[in-house]
mmCIF file of C-alpha atoms in Angstrom:
data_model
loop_
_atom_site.group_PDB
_atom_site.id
_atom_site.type_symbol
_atom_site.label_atom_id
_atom_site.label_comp_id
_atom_site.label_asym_id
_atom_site.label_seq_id
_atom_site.Cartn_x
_atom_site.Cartn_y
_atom_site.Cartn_z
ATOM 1 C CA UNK Z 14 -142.003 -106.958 -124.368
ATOM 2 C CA UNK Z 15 -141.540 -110.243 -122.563
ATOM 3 C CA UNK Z 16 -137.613 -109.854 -123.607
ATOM 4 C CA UNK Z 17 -137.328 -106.530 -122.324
ATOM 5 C CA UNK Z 18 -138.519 -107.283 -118.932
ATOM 6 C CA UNK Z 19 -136.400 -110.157 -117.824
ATOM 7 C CA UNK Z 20 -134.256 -108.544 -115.534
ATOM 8 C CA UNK Z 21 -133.270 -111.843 -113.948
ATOM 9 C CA UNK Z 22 -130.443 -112.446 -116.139
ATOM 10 C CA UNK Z 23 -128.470 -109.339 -115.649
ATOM 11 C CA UNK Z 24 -129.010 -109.957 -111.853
ATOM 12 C CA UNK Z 25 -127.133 -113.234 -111.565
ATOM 13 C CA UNK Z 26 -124.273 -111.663 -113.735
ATOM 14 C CA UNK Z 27 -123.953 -108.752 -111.081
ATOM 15 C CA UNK Z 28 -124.168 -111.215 -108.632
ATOM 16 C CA UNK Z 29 -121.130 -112.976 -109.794
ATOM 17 C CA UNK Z 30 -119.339 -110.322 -110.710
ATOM 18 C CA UNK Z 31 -119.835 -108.947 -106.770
ATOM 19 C CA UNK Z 32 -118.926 -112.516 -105.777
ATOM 20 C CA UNK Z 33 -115.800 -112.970 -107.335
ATOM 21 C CA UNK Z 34 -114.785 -109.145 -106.482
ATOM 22 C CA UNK Z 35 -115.424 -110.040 -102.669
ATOM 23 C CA UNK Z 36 -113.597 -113.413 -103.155
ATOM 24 C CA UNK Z 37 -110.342 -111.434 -104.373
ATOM 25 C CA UNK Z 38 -110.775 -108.910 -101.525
ATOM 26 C CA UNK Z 39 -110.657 -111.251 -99.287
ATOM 27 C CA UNK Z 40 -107.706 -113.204 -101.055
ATOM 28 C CA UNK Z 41 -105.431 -109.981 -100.982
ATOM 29 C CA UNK Z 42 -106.653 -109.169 -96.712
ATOM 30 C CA UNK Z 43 -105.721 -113.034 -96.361
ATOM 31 C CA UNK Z 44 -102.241 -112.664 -98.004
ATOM 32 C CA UNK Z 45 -101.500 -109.426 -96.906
ATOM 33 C CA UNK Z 46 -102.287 -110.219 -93.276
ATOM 34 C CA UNK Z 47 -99.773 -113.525 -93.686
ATOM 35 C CA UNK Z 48 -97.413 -110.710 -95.150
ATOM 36 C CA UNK Z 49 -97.693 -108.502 -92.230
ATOM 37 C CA UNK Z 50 -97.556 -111.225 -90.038
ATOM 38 C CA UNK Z 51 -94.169 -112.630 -91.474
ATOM 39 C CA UNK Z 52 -93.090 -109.108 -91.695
ATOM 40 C CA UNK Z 53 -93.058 -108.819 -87.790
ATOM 41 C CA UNK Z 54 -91.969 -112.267 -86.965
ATOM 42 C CA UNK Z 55 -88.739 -111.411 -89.288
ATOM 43 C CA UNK Z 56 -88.779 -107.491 -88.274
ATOM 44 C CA UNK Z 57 -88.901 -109.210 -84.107
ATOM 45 C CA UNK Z 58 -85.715 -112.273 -84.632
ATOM 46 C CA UNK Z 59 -83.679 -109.424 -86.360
ATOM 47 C CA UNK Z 60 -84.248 -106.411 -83.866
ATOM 48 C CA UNK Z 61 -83.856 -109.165 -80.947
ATOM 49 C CA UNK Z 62 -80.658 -110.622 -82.704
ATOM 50 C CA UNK Z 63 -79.176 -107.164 -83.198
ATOM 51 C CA UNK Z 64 -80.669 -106.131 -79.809
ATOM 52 C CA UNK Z 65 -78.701 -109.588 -78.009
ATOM 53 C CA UNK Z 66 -75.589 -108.715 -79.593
ATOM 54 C CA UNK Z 67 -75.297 -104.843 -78.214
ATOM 55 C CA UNK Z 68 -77.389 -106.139 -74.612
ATOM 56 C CA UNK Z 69 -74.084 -108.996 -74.858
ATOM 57 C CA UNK Z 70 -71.753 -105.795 -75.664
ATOM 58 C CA UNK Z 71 -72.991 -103.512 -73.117
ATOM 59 C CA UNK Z 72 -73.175 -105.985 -70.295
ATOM 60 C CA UNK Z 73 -69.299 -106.717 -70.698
ATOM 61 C CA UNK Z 74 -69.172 -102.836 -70.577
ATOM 62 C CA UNK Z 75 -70.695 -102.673 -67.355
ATOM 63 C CA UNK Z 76 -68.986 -105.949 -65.517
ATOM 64 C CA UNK Z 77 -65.715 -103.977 -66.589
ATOM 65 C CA UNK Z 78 -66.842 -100.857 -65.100
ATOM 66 C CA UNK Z 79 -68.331 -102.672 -61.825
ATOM 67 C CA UNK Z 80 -65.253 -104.121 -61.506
ATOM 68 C CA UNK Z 81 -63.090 -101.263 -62.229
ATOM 69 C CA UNK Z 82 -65.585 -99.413 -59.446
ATOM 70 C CA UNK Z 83 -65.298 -102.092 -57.000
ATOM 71 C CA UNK Z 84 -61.560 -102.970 -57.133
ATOM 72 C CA UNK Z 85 -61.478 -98.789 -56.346
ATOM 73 C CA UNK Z 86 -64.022 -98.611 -53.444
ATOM 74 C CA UNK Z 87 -62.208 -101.782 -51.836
ATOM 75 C CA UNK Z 88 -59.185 -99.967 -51.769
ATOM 76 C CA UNK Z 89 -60.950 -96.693 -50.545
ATOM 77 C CA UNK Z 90 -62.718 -98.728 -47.726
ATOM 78 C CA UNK Z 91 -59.436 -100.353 -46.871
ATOM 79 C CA UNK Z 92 -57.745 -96.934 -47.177
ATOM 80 C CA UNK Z 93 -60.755 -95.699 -44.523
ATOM 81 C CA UNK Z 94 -60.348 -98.796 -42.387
ATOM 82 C CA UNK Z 95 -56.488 -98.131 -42.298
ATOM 83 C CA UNK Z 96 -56.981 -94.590 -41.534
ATOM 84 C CA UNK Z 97 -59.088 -95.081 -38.621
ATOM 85 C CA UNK Z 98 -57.052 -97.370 -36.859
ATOM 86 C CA UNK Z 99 -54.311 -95.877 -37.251
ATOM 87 C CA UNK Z 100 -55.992 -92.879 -35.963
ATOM 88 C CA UNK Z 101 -57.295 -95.239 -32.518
ATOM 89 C CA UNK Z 102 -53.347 -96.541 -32.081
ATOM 90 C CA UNK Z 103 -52.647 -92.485 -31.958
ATOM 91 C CA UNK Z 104 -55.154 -91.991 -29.305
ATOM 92 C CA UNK Z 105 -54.531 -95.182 -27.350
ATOM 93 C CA UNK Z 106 -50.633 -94.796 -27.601
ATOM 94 C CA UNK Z 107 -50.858 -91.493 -26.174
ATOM 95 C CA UNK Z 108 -53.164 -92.180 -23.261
ATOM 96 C CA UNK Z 109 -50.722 -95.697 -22.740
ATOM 97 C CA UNK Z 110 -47.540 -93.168 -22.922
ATOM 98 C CA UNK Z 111 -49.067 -90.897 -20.499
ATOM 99 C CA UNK Z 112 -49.765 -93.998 -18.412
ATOM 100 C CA UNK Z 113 -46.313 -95.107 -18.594
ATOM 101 C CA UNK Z 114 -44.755 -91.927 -17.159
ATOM 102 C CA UNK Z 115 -47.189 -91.894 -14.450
ATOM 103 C CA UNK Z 116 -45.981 -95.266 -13.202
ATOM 104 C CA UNK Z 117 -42.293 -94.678 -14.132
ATOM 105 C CA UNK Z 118 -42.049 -91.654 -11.771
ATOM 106 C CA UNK Z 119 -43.137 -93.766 -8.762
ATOM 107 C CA UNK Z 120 -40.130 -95.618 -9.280
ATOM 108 C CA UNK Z 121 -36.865 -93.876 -7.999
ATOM 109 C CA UNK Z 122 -33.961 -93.762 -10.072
ATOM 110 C CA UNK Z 123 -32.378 -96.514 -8.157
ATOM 111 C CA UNK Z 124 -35.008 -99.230 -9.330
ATOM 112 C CA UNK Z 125 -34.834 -101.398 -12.730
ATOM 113 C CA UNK Z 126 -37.224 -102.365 -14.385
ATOM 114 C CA UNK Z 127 -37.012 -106.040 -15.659
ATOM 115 C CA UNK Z 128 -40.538 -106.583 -17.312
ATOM 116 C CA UNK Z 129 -43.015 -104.199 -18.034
ATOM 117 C CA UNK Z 130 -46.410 -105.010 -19.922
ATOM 118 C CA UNK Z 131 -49.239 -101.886 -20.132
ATOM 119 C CA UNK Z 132 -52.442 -101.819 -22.365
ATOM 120 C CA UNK Z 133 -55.547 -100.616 -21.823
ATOM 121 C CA UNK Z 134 -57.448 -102.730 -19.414
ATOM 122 C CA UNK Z 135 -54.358 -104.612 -17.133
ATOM 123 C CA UNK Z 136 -50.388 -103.875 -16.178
ATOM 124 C CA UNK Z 137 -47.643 -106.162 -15.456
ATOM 125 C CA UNK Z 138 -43.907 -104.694 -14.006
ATOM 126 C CA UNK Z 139 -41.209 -106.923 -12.693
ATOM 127 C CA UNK Z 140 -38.857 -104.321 -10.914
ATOM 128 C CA UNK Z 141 -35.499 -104.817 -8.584
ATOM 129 C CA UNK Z 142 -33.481 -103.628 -6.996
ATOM 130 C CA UNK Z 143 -30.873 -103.702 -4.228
ATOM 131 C CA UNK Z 144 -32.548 -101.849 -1.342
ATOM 132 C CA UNK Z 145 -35.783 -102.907 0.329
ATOM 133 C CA UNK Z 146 -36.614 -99.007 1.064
ATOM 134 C CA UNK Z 147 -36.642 -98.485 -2.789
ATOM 135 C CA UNK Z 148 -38.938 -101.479 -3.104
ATOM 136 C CA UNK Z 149 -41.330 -100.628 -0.369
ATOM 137 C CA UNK Z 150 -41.414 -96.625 -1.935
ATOM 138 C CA UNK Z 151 -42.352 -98.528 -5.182
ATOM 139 C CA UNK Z 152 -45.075 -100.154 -3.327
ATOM 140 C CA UNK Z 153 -46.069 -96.957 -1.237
ATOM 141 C CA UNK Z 154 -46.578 -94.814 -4.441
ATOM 142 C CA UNK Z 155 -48.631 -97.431 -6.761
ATOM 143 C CA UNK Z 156 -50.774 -98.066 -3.650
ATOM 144 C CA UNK Z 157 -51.279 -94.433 -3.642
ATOM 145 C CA UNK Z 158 -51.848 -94.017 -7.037
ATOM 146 C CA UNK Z 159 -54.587 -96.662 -6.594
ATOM 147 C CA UNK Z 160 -56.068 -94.764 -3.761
ATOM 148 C CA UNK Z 161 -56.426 -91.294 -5.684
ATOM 149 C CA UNK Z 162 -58.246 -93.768 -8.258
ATOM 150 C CA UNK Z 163 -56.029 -91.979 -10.986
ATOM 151 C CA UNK Z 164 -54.501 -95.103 -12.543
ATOM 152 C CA UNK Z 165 -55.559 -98.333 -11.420
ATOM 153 C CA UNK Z 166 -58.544 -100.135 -9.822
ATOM 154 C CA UNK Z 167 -57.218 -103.300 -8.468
ATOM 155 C CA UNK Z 168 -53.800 -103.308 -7.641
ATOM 156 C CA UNK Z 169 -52.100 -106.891 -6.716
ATOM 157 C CA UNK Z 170 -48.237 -107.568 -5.371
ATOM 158 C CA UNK Z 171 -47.654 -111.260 -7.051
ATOM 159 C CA UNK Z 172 -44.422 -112.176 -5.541
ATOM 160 C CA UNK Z 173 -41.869 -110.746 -3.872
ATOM 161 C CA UNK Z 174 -38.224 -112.269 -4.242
ATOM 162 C CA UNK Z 175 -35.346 -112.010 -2.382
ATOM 163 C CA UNK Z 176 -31.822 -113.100 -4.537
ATOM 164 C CA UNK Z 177 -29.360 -113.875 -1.916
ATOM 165 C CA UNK Z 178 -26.854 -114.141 -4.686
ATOM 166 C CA UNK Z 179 -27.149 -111.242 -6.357
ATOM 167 C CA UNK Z 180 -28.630 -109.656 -3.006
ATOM 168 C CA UNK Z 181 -31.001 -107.775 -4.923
ATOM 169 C CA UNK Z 182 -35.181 -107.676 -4.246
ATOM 170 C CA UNK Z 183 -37.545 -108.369 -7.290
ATOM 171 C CA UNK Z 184 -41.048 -107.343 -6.770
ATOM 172 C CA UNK Z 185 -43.581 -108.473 -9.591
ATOM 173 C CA UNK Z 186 -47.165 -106.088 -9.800
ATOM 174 C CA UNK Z 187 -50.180 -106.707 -11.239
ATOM 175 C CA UNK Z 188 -52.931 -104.235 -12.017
ATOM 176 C CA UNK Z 189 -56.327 -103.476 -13.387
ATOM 177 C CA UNK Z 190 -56.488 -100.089 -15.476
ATOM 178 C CA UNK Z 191 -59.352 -97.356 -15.167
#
């Protein structure tokens, strides 16, 4: 009966048995975590390789394109800025044309003009000619025109020459636009 009670035996053989069971559990976690883990290490330099290459591909792409694009909204800006000042030299040109024929007809037919310099903020004229009533009508009518505060502001004779040779008068204005 002694024999058939021993129980101790069969114990430690279960034992070991569990032992070396947990011991190759653990063995195949260990080496398939170490497989997993060089799994994604590969699976990461491969995707970021293949990933570098397009990124590489796809940023030439776009430098083309942004350069393509900017080349094309230079030229549109220019195009704008062109545009726009040509549109101010209309507008100016006009208003300096309708200027000009304003201070042509206070000159009579009888005066030439020898210099004449008009933009927007001053106006230079040289005029002659060979009667001192045509002068002083030139004079009469810009001093006028500076009165009725149409065309100038500040209106200055600079000289005033008489050519004994030529026996001609040369008067040379100066003026301040509105």
């Amino acid at each position: 009966m002694a024999g058939d009670i021993n129980l101790l035996p069969q114990r430690r053989e279960n034992f070991l048995r569990s032992e070396k069971t947990l011991a190759g559990v653990r063995l195949a976690a260990a080496l398939s975590l170490v497989l997993i883990i060089c799994l994604a290490i590969i699976l990461f330099v491969l995707r970021r390789s293949i990933s570098s290459t397009t990124t590489k591909a796809q940023e030439a792409t776009l430098h083309a394109t942004l350069a393509l694009g900017k080349d094309k909204a230079v030229r549109q800006l220019l195009l704008v800025d062109r545009l726009t000042h040509i549109q101010s030299i209309l507008t100016n040109r006009s208003s300096i044309e309708a200027k000009m024929d304003t201070i042509q007809k206070q000159l009579n037919p009888s005066v030439k003009i020898l210099t004449f310099s008009l933009d927007q903020k001053s106006f230079d004229m040289s005029i002659s000619s060979a009667s001192l009533d045509d002068i002083q009508s030139a004079i009469d009518n810009m001093t006028e025109l500076l009165r009725a505060k149409k065309t100038f502001k500040k209106l200055t004779i600079d000289n005033v020459i008489a050519d004994e040779k030529t026996g001609k008068f040369i008067l040379v204005i100066k003026a301040d636009m509105l």
